[in-house]
Tab-separated table of N, CA and C in Angstrom:
chain	number	residue	atom	x	y	z
A	1164	ASP	N	0.808	-1.081	0.179
A	1164	ASP	CA	0.301	0.224	0.193
A	1164	ASP	C	0.553	1.115	-0.020
A	1165	GLY	N	2.260	0.883	0.466
A	1165	GLY	CA	2.877	2.466	-0.079
A	1165	GLY	C	3.644	3.043	1.120
A	1166	SER	N	2.887	2.480	2.265
A	1166	SER	CA	2.871	3.126	3.842
A	1166	SER	C	4.155	2.568	3.746
A	1167	TYR	N	5.031	3.598	5.154
A	1167	TYR	CA	6.562	3.482	6.266
A	1167	TYR	C	5.687	3.106	6.918
A	1168	SER	N	6.734	2.398	7.311
A	1168	SER	CA	7.445	1.535	8.907
A	1168	SER	C	8.034	1.140	9.507
A	1169	PRO	N	8.281	2.003	10.497
A	1169	PRO	CA	10.142	1.101	10.693
A	1169	PRO	C	9.722	-0.665	10.751
A	1170	SER	N	9.227	-1.433	10.947
A	1170	SER	CA	9.214	-3.147	10.130
A	1170	SER	C	9.542	-3.210	7.967
A	1171	ASN	N	9.230	-2.561	7.554
A	1171	ASN	CA	8.927	-2.444	6.399
A	1171	ASN	C	10.122	-1.276	5.764
A	1172	ILE	N	10.770	-0.617	6.275
A	1172	ILE	CA	11.922	0.034	5.267
A	1172	ILE	C	12.831	-0.056	4.783
A	1173	GLY	N	12.202	-0.624	3.505
A	1173	GLY	CA	12.900	-1.090	2.166
A	1173	GLY	C	13.892	-2.274	2.727
A	1174	GLY	N	13.745	-3.121	3.493
A	1174	GLY	CA	14.873	-4.012	4.065
A	1174	GLY	C	15.637	-4.282	4.648
A	1175	LEU	N	15.876	-3.086	5.335
A	1175	LEU	CA	17.440	-2.681	6.001
A	1175	LEU	C	16.827	-3.345	7.285
A	1176	ILE	N	18.065	-3.995	8.115
A	1176	ILE	CA	17.643	-5.089	8.751
A	1176	ILE	C	18.500	-4.367	10.436
A	1177	ASN	N	18.138	-4.377	11.177
A	1177	ASN	CA	18.410	-3.256	12.793
A	1177	ASN	C	19.741	-4.257	12.916
A	1178	PRO	N	21.218	-4.022	13.159
A	1178	PRO	CA	22.091	-4.988	13.646
A	1178	PRO	C	21.754	-4.945	14.670
A	1179	LEU	N	21.607	-3.932	15.440
A	1179	LEU	CA	22.245	-4.822	16.716
A	1179	LEU	C	20.329	-5.627	17.294
A	1180	SER	N	19.053	-6.138	16.655
A	1180	SER	CA	18.408	-5.898	17.302
A	1180	SER	C	18.750	-8.343	17.892
A	1181	GLY	N	18.404	-7.875	19.293
A	1181	GLY	CA	18.521	-9.478	19.547
A	1181	GLY	C	19.992	-9.765	20.648
A	1182	THR	N	20.444	-8.606	20.456
A	1182	THR	CA	22.399	-8.380	20.890
A	1182	THR	C	21.686	-7.471	22.220
A	1183	THR	N	22.523	-8.299	23.115
A	1183	THR	CA	22.969	-8.045	24.273
A	1183	THR	C	23.730	-6.983	24.429
A	1184	VAL	N	23.810	-6.391	25.382
A	1184	VAL	CA	25.130	-4.755	25.454
A	1184	VAL	C	26.477	-5.857	25.852
A	1185	PRO	N	26.400	-6.826	26.676
A	1185	PRO	CA	28.080	-7.032	26.258
A	1185	PRO	C	28.792	-8.118	25.414
A	1186	GLY	N	27.190	-8.565	24.363
A	1186	GLY	CA	27.305	-8.859	23.167
A	1186	GLY	C	27.873	-7.910	22.150
A	1187	PHE	N	27.243	-6.497	22.573
A	1187	PHE	CA	28.226	-5.232	21.323
A	1187	PHE	C	28.746	-5.504	21.875
A	1188	LEU	N	29.267	-4.785	23.059
A	1188	LEU	CA	30.201	-4.846	23.409
A	1188	LEU	C	31.974	-5.333	22.492
A	1189	GLY	N	31.089	-6.297	22.883
A	1189	GLY	CA	32.153	-7.605	22.127
A	1189	GLY	C	32.612	-8.007	20.160
A	1190	ASN	N	31.527	-6.667	20.221
A	1190	ASN	CA	31.371	-7.351	18.232
A	1190	ASN	C	32.468	-5.762	18.453
A	1191	ILE	N	32.305	-4.466	19.030
A	1191	ILE	CA	33.068	-3.524	19.068
A	1191	ILE	C	34.382	-4.554	19.025
A	1192	ILE	N	35.222	-4.764	19.811
A	1192	ILE	CA	36.105	-5.115	20.313
A	1192	ILE	C	37.188	-6.527	19.517
A	1193	GLY	N	35.905	-7.239	19.305
A	1193	GLY	CA	36.337	-7.647	17.635
A	1193	GLY	C	37.146	-6.900	16.329
A	1194	ALA	N	35.952	-5.792	16.221
A	1194	ALA	CA	36.367	-4.966	15.452
A	1194	ALA	C	37.792	-4.889	15.462
A	1195	VAL	N	37.418	-3.986	16.423
A	1195	VAL	CA	39.477	-3.192	17.041
A	1195	VAL	C	40.646	-3.868	16.829
A	1196	LEU	N	39.601	-5.057	16.976
A	1196	LEU	CA	41.356	-5.681	17.533
A	1196	LEU	C	41.469	-6.569	15.625
A	1197	GLY	N	40.283	-6.110	14.867
A	1197	GLY	CA	41.091	-6.317	13.299
A	1197	GLY	C	41.429	-5.818	12.763
A	1198	VAL	N	41.243	-4.197	12.641
A	1198	VAL	CA	41.399	-3.179	13.065
A	1198	VAL	C	43.411	-3.371	12.732
A	1199	VAL	N	43.508	-3.373	14.384
A	1199	VAL	CA	44.643	-3.194	15.280
A	1199	VAL	C	45.336	-4.474	14.713
A	1200	GLY	N	44.947	-5.394	14.036
A	1200	GLY	CA	46.149	-6.036	13.503
A	1200	GLY	C	46.478	-6.087	12.283
A	1201	SER	N	45.355	-5.952	11.678
A	1201	SER	CA	45.466	-5.431	10.193
A	1201	SER	C	46.770	-4.445	10.334
A	1202	LEU	N	46.864	-3.175	11.621
A	1202	LEU	CA	47.478	-1.875	11.836
A	1202	LEU	C	48.666	-2.544	11.640
A	1203	ALA	N	48.557	-3.562	12.673
A	1203	ALA	CA	50.448	-4.152	13.402
A	1203	ALA	C	51.279	-5.264	11.604
A	1204	LEU	N	50.051	-6.099	11.712
A	1204	LEU	CA	50.572	-6.192	9.728
A	1204	LEU	C	50.984	-5.723	9.498
A	1205	ILE	N	50.782	-4.077	9.457
A	1205	ILE	CA	51.452	-3.231	7.884
A	1205	ILE	C	52.464	-3.024	8.430
A	1206	LEU	N	52.961	-2.993	9.716
A	1206	LEU	CA	53.981	-2.066	10.892
A	1206	LEU	C	54.838	-2.855	10.601
A	1207	PHE	N	54.547	-4.360	10.497
A	1207	PHE	CA	55.740	-5.550	10.537
A	1207	PHE	C	56.383	-5.162	9.245
A	1208	ILE	N	55.414	-5.763	7.850
A	1208	ILE	CA	55.959	-4.728	6.954
A	1208	ILE	C	56.704	-4.171	6.861
A	1209	TYR	N	56.566	-2.933	6.777
A	1209	TYR	CA	57.296	-1.725	7.249
A	1209	TYR	C	58.213	-1.774	7.691
A	1210	ALA	N	58.921	-2.417	8.725
A	1210	ALA	CA	59.823	-2.427	9.658
A	1210	ALA	C	61.142	-3.213	8.553
A	1211	GLY	N	59.757	-4.459	8.651
A	1211	GLY	CA	60.566	-5.663	7.809
A	1211	GLY	C	61.614	-4.671	6.398
A	1212	PHE	N	60.377	-4.616	5.922
A	1212	PHE	CA	60.940	-3.156	3.672
A	1212	PHE	C	62.191	-2.178	4.518
A	1213	GLN	N	61.674	-1.879	5.329
A	1213	GLN	CA	63.544	-0.558	6.187
A	1213	GLN	C	64.133	-1.682	6.809
A	1214	TRP	N	63.910	-2.903	6.931
A	1214	TRP	CA	65.253	-3.741	7.330
A	1214	TRP	C	66.332	-4.053	6.876
A	1215	MET	N	65.742	-4.743	5.404
A	1215	MET	CA	66.448	-4.721	4.077
A	1215	MET	C	66.659	-3.701	3.172
A	1216	THR	N	65.944	-2.581	3.715
A	1216	THR	CA	66.532	-2.025	2.518
A	1216	THR	C	67.444	-0.816	3.325
A	1217	ALA	N	68.132	-1.107	4.518
A	1217	ALA	CA	69.040	-0.547	5.106
A	1217	ALA	C	70.528	-0.732	4.620
A	1218	ARG	N	70.705	-1.630	4.308
A	1218	ARG	CA	72.616	-1.531	3.611
A	1218	ARG	C	73.242	-1.760	4.510
A	1219	GLY	N	73.522	-2.512	5.708
A	1219	GLY	CA	73.691	-1.896	7.096
A	1219	GLY	C	74.169	-1.004	7.717
A	1220	ASN	N	73.158	0.500	7.300
A	1220	ASN	CA	73.035	1.229	8.079
A	1220	ASN	C	72.878	1.221	9.928
A	1221	PRO	N	73.384	1.628	10.007
A	1221	PRO	CA	73.068	0.834	11.705
A	1221	PRO	C	72.149	2.093	11.689
A	1222	GLU	N	71.659	3.055	12.089
A	1222	GLU	CA	70.781	4.354	12.134
A	1222	GLU	C	69.303	3.643	11.625
A	1223	GLN	N	68.987	3.369	10.108
A	1223	GLN	CA	67.890	2.452	9.912
A	1223	GLN	C	67.434	0.925	10.200
A	1224	VAL	N	68.653	0.586	10.756
A	1224	VAL	CA	68.380	-0.899	11.740
A	1224	VAL	C	67.495	-0.453	12.699
A	1225	LYS	N	68.753	-0.032	13.427
A	1225	LYS	CA	67.656	1.156	14.623
A	1225	LYS	C	66.456	1.205	14.778
A	1226	SER	N	66.214	2.100	13.691
A	1226	SER	CA	64.514	2.417	13.199
A	1226	SER	C	63.423	1.347	13.344
A	1227	ALA	N	64.229	0.588	12.282
A	1227	ALA	CA	63.079	-0.416	12.040
A	1227	ALA	C	62.649	-1.097	13.376
A	1228	THR	N	63.957	-1.991	14.227
A	1228	THR	CA	64.315	-2.606	14.916
A	1228	THR	C	62.798	-1.887	16.214
A	1229	LYS	N	62.878	-1.432	16.836
A	1229	LYS	CA	62.147	-0.270	16.664
A	1229	LYS	C	60.541	-0.703	17.218
A	1230	THR	N	60.675	-0.471	15.291
A	1230	THR	CA	58.587	-0.364	14.916
A	1230	THR	C	58.782	-1.202	15.203
A	1231	MET	N	59.016	-2.772	15.383
A	1231	MET	CA	58.836	-3.892	15.043
A	1231	MET	C	58.556	-3.713	16.734
A	1232	MET	N	59.380	-3.764	17.401
A	1232	MET	CA	59.689	-3.097	18.925
A	1232	MET	C	57.941	-3.273	19.407
A	1233	TRP	N	57.663	-2.206	19.097
A	1233	TRP	CA	57.019	-0.757	19.406
A	1233	TRP	C	55.618	-2.210	18.318
A	1234	ALA	N	55.585	-2.133	17.426
A	1234	ALA	CA	54.251	-2.728	16.829
A	1234	ALA	C	53.559	-3.613	17.775
A	1235	ALA	N	54.862	-4.609	18.516
A	1235	ALA	CA	55.195	-5.864	18.816
A	1235	ALA	C	54.667	-5.148	20.818
A	1236	LEU	N	54.945	-4.414	21.033
A	1236	LEU	CA	54.119	-4.164	22.705
A	1236	LEU	C	53.032	-3.564	22.044
A	1237	GLY	N	52.126	-2.277	21.026
A	1237	GLY	CA	50.983	-2.586	21.103
A	1237	GLY	C	50.272	-4.136	21.551
A	1238	LEU	N	50.256	-4.877	20.012
A	1238	LEU	CA	49.532	-6.242	19.670
A	1238	LEU	C	49.534	-6.598	21.347
A	1239	LEU	N	51.297	-6.243	22.715
A	1239	LEU	CA	50.402	-7.753	23.276
A	1239	LEU	C	49.870	-6.699	24.307
A	1240	MET	N	49.542	-5.570	24.348
A	1240	MET	CA	48.556	-4.207	24.953
A	1240	MET	C	47.386	-4.309	24.589
A	1241	ILE	N	47.394	-4.453	23.182
A	1241	ILE	CA	45.406	-4.826	22.872
A	1241	ILE	C	44.937	-5.943	23.363
A	1242	PHE	N	46.238	-7.207	23.231
A	1242	PHE	CA	45.724	-8.771	23.719
A	1242	PHE	C	45.573	-8.828	24.772
A	1243	SER	N	46.502	-7.996	25.493
A	1243	SER	CA	46.058	-8.783	27.078
A	1243	SER	C	44.901	-7.568	27.691
A	1244	SER	N	44.686	-6.098	27.132
A	1244	SER	CA	43.287	-6.038	27.167
A	1244	SER	C	41.484	-6.179	27.222
A	1245	TYR	N	42.335	-6.592	26.610
A	1245	TYR	CA	40.785	-7.875	25.456
A	1245	TYR	C	41.254	-8.856	26.220
A	1246	MET	N	41.720	-9.904	27.808
A	1246	MET	CA	41.903	-10.707	28.380
A	1246	MET	C	41.393	-10.436	29.207
A	1247	ILE	N	41.744	-9.124	29.691
A	1247	ILE	CA	41.313	-8.338	30.951
A	1247	ILE	C	40.054	-8.051	30.726
A	1248	VAL	N	39.327	-7.168	29.887
A	1248	VAL	CA	37.752	-7.533	29.880
A	1248	VAL	C	36.904	-8.413	29.599
A	1249	LYS	N	37.656	-9.921	28.912
A	1249	LYS	CA	37.131	-10.895	29.005
A	1249	LYS	C	36.742	-11.229	30.658
A	1250	PHE	N	37.769	-11.432	31.036
A	1250	PHE	CA	37.953	-12.082	32.557
A	1250	PHE	C	36.770	-10.889	33.573
A	1251	ILE	N	37.404	-9.426	33.427
A	1251	ILE	CA	36.084	-8.624	33.843
A	1251	ILE	C	34.595	-9.115	33.733
A	1252	PHE	N	34.129	-9.685	32.628
A	1252	PHE	CA	32.116	-10.219	31.823
A	1252	PHE	C	32.622	-11.016	32.822
A	1253	ASN	N	33.727	-12.512	32.961
A	1253	ASN	CA	33.398	-14.044	33.213
A	1253	ASN	C	33.395	-13.199	34.723
A	1254	ALA	N	34.224	-12.573	35.563
A	1254	ALA	CA	33.764	-12.661	37.309
A	1254	ALA	C	32.438	-12.415	37.541
A	1255	PHE	N	31.902	-11.734	36.812
A	1255	PHE	CA	30.684	-10.385	36.934
A	1255	PHE	C	29.346	-11.209	36.304
A	1256	GLY	N	29.910	-12.756	35.748
A	1256	GLY	CA	28.602	-13.044	35.254
A	1256	GLY	C	27.502	-12.792	33.786
A	1257	ILE	N	28.731	-11.848	33.248
A	1257	ILE	CA	28.083	-11.744	32.133
A	1257	ILE	C	28.318	-12.055	30.925
A	1258	THR	N	27.607	-12.625	30.415
A	1258	THR	CA	27.877	-13.865	28.636
A	1258	THR	C	27.470	-13.069	27.751
A	1259	GLU	N	28.348	-13.244	26.271
A	1259	GLU	CA	27.708	-12.881	25.483
A	1259	GLU	C	27.373	-13.185	24.672
A	1260	LYS	N	26.794	-12.629	24.061
A	1260	LYS	CA	25.404	-13.228	22.838
A	1260	LYS	C	25.866	-14.321	21.992
């Protein structure tokens, strides 16, 4: 009949329907981990390229090593923060969808 209501808006699907707050937070954390993992991979590739093209230049090798170290430490912080959030959810009995 051509009338519009929240239930028939062109087949749009509510991405939050049936999702609990912990489930929603879990989805956000998962997306952030995906982005951070991709950035870490890019940094490792960049540092490897920088190291390979250093040609014995100690400054460039040092810079590449520092980039790899900071990328690894960043990943460690992100994964440990994820584990802390998971621990807190489990300690309070909050379950994801």
